[in-house]
PDB file of C-alpha atoms in Angstrom:
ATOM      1  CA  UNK L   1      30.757 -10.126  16.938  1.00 47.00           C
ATOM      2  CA  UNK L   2      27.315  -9.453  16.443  1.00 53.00           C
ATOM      3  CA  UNK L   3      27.812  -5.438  16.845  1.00 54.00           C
ATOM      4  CA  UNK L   4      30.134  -5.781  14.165  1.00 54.00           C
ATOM      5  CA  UNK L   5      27.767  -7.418  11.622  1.00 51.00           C
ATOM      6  CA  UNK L   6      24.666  -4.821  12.427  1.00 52.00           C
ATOM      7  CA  UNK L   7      27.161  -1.972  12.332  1.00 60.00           C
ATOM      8  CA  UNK L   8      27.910  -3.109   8.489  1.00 72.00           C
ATOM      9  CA  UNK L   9      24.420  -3.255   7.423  1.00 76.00           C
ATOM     10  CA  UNK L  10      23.626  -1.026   5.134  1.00 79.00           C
ATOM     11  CA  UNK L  11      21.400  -0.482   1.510  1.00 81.00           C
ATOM     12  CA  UNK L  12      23.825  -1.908   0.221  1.00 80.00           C
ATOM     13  CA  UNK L  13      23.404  -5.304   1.597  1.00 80.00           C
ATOM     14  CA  UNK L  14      19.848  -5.889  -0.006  1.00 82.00           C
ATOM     15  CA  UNK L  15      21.206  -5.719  -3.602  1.00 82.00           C
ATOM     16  CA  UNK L  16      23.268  -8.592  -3.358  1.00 84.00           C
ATOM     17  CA  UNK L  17      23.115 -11.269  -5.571  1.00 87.00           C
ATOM     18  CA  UNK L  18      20.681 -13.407  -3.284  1.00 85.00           C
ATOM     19  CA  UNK L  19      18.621 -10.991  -2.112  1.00 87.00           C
ATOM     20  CA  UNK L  20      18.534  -8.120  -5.209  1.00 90.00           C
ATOM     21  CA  UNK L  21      14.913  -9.821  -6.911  1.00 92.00           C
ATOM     22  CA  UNK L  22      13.176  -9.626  -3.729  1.00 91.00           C
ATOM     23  CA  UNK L  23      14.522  -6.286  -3.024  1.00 91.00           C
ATOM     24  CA  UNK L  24      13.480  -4.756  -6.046  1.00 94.00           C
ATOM     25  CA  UNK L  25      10.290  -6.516  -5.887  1.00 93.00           C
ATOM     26  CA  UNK L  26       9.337  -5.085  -2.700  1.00 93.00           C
ATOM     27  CA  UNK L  27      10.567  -1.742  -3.353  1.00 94.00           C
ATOM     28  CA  UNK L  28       8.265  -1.482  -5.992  1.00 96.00           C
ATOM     29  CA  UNK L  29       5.188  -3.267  -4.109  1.00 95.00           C
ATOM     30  CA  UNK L  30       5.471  -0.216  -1.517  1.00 95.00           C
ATOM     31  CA  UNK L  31       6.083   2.524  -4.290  1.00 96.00           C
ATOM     32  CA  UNK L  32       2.862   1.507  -5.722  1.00 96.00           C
ATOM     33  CA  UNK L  33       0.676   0.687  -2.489  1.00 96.00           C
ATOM     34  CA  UNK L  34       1.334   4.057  -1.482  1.00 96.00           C
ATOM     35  CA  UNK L  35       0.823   5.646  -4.948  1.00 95.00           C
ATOM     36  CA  UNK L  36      -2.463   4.123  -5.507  1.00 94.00           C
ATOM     37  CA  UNK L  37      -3.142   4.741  -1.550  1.00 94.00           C
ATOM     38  CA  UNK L  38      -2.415   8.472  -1.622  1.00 93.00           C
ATOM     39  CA  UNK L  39      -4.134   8.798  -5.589  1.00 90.00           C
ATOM     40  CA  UNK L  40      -7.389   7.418  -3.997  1.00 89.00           C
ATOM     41  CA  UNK L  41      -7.149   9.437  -0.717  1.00 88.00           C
ATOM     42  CA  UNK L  42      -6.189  12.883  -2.268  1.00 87.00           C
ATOM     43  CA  UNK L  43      -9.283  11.959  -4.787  1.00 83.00           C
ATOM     44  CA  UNK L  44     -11.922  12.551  -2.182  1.00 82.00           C
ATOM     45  CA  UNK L  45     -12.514  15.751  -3.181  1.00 81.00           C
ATOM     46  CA  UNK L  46     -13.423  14.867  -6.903  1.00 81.00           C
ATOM     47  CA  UNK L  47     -16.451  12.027  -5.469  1.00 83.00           C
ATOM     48  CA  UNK L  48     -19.812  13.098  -5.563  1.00 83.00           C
ATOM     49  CA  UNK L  49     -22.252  13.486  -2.982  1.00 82.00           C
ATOM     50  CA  UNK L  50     -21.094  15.749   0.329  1.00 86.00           C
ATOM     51  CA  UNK L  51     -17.194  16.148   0.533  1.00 87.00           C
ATOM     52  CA  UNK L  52     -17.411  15.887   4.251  1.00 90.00           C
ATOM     53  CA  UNK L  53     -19.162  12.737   4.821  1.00 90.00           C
ATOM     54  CA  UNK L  54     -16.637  11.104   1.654  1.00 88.00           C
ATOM     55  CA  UNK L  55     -13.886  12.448   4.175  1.00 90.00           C
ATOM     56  CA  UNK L  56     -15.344  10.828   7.235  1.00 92.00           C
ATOM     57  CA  UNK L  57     -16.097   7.812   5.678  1.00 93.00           C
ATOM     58  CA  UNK L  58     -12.229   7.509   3.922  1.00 92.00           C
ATOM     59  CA  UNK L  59     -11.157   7.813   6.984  1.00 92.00           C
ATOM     60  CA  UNK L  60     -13.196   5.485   8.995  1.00 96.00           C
ATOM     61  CA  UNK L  61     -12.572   2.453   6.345  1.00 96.00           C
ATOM     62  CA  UNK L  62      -9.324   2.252   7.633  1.00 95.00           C
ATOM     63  CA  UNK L  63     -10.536   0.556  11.186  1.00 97.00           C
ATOM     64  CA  UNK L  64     -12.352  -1.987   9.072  1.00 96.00           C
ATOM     65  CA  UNK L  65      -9.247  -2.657   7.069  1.00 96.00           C
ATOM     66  CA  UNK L  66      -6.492  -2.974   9.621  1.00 95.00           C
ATOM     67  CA  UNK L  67      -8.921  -5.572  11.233  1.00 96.00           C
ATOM     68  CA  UNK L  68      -9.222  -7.759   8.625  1.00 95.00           C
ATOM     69  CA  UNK L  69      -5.465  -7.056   7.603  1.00 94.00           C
ATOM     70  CA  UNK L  70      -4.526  -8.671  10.695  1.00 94.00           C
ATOM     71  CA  UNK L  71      -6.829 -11.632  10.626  1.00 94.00           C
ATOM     72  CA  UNK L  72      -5.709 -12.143   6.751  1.00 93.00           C
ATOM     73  CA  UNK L  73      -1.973 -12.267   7.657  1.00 92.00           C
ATOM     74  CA  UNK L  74      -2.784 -14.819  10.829  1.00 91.00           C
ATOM     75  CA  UNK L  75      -4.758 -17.025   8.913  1.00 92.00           C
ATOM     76  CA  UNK L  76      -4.041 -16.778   5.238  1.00 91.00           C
ATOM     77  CA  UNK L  77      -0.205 -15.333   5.006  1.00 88.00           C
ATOM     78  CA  UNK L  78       1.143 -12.942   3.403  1.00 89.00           C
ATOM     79  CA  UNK L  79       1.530 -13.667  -0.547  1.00 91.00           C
ATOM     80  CA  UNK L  80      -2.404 -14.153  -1.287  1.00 93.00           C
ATOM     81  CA  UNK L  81      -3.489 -11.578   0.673  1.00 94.00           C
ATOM     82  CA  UNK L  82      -1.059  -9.146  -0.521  1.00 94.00           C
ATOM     83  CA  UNK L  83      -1.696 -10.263  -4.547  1.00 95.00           C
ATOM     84  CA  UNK L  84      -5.607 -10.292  -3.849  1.00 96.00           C
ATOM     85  CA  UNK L  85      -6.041  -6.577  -2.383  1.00 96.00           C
ATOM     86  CA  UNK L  86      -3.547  -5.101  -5.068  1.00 96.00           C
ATOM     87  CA  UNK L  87      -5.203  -6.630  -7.590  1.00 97.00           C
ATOM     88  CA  UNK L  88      -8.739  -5.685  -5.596  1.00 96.00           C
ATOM     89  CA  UNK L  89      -7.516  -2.162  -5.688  1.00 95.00           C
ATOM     90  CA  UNK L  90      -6.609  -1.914  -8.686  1.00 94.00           C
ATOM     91  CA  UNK L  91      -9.293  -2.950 -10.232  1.00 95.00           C
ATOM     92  CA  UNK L  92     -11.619  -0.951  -7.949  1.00 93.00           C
ATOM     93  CA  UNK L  93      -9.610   2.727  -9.697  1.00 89.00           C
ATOM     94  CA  UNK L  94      -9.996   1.365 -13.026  1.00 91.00           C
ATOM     95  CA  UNK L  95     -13.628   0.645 -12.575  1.00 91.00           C
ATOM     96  CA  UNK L  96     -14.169   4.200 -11.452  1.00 84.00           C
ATOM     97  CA  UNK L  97     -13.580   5.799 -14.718  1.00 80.00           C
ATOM     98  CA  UNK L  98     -16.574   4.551 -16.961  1.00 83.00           C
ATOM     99  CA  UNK L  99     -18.597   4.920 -13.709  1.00 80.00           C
ATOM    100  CA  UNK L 100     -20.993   7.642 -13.903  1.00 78.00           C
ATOM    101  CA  UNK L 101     -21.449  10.536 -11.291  1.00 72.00           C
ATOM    102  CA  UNK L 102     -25.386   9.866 -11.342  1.00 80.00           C
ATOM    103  CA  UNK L 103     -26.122   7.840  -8.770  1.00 85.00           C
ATOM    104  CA  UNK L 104     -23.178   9.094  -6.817  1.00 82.00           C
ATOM    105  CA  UNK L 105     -23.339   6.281  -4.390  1.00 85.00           C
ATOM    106  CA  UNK L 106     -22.023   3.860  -6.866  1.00 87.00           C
ATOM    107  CA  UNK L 107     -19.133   5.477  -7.550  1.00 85.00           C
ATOM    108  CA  UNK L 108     -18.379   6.440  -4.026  1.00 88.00           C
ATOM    109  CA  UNK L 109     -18.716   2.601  -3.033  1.00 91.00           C
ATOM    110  CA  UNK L 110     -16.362   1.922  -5.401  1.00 92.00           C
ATOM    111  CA  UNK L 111     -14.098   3.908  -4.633  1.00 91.00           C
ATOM    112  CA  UNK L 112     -13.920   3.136  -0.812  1.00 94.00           C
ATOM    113  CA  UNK L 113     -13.857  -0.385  -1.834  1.00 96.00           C
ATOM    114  CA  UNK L 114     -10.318   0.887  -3.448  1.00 95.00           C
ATOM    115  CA  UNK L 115      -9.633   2.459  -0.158  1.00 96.00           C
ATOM    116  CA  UNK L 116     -10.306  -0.466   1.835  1.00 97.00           C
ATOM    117  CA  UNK L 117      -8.505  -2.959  -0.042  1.00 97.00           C
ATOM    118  CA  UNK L 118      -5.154  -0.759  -0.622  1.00 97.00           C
ATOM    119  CA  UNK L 119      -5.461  -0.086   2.998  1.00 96.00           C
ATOM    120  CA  UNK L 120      -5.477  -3.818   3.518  1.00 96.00           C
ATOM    121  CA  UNK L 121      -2.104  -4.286   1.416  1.00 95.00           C
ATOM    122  CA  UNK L 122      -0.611  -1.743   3.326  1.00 93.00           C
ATOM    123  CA  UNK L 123      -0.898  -3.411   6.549  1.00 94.00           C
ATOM    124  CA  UNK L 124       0.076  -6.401   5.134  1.00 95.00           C
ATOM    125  CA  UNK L 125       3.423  -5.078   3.376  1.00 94.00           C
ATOM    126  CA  UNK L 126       4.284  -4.057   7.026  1.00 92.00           C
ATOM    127  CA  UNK L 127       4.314  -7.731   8.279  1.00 92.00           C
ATOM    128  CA  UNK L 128       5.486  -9.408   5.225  1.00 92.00           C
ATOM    129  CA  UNK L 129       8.449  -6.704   4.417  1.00 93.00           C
ATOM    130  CA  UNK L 130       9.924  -7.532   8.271  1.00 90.00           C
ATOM    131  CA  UNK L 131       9.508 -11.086   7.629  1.00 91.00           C
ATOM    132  CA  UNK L 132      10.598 -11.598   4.061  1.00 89.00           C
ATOM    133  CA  UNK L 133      14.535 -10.062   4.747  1.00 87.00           C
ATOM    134  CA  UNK L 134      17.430 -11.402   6.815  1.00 88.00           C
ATOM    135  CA  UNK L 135      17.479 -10.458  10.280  1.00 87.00           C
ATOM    136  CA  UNK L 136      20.852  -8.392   9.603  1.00 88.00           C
ATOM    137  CA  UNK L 137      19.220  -6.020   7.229  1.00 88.00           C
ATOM    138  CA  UNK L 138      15.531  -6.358   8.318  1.00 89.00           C
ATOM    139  CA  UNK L 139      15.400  -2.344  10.108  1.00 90.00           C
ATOM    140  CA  UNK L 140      17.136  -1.183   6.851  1.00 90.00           C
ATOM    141  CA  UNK L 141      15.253  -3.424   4.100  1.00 90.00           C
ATOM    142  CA  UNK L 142      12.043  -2.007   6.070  1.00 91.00           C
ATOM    143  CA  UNK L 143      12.874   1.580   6.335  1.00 91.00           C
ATOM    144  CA  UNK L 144      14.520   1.718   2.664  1.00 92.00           C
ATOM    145  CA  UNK L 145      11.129  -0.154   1.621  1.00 93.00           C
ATOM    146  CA  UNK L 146       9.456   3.128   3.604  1.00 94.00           C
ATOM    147  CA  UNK L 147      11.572   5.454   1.466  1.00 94.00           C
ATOM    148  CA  UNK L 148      10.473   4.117  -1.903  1.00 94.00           C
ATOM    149  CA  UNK L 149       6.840   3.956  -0.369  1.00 96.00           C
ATOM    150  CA  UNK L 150       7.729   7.969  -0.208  1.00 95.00           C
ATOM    151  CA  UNK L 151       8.151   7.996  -3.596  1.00 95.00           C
ATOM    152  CA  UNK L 152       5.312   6.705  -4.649  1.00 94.00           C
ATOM    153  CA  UNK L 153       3.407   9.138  -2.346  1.00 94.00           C
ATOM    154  CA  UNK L 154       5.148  12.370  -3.799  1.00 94.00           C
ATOM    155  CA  UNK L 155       4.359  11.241  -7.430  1.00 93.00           C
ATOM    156  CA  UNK L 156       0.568  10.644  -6.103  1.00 91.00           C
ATOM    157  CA  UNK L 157      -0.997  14.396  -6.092  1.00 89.00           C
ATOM    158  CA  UNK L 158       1.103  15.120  -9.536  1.00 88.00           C
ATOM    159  CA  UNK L 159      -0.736  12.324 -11.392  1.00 82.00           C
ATOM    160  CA  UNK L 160      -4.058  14.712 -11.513  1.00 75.00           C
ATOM    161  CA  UNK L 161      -2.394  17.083 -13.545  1.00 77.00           C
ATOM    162  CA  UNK L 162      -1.888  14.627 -16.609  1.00 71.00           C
TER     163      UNK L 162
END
């Protein structure tokens, strides 16, 4: 019955042999998104200019980005968007380090660009992560997806230190 089959669902249903690449795949798309989106947030502190309006601003970017989130997964799917504010991001933190502090606006642009667009890939990874597994193992491919997302966010503040 269909109790039965949602009672067996477990982890390790999403390493089987037609469903392992995609589960790895996304795993690792949410270990990074949060990585990058928890390195950028915890680096407020290090911007230049006034710490409190960097905060307030970091913050508000987020409205901005869950907007457009939503109006790039209704009209353009899920794959582009996803690839294009990863690579967005990424590109935005690696830009940040020959940037210099004087003027600080640059760099501050910059880096809520970053914010923005990983922001924008996390909203995203919410939509596509429910649609991209079975229906029997979506709640656990979505919350194990979550879990490695956790990772990524505990490896975040350590990442400083190197």
């Amino acid at each position: 019955s269909h109790e039965k089959e949602n009672a067996s669902a477990n982890v390790l249903q999403l390493l089987k042999p037609g469903l392992w690449k995609t589960t790895i795949i996304v795993f690792y798309n949410w270990c990074v998104t949060a990585f990058v989106y928890y390195g950028i947030s915890y680096n407020t502190n290090e911007l230049a200019g006034d710490p409190f309006l960097n905060f307030a601003l970091y913050g508000l970017i987020e409205i901005p980005a869950n907007i457009l989130s939503l109006f790039a997964i209704q009209y353009k799917g899920r794959r582009n968007p996803t690839a294009i504010t990863l690579a967005a991001a990424g590109a935005s933190c690696l830009l940040m380090y020959p940037i210099p502090a004087d003027p600080w606006w640059i760099g501050v642009s910059l880096s809520l660009f970053g914010k923005f667009c990983i922001t924008c890939a996390f909203g995203i990874l919410y939509v596509f992560t429910a649609e991209i597994f079975p229906t029997i193992v979506r709640n656990v491919g979505l919350g194990s997806a979550s879990v490695s997302a956790r990772v990524g966010s505990i490896i975040a503040p350590f990442v400083r230190e190197l």
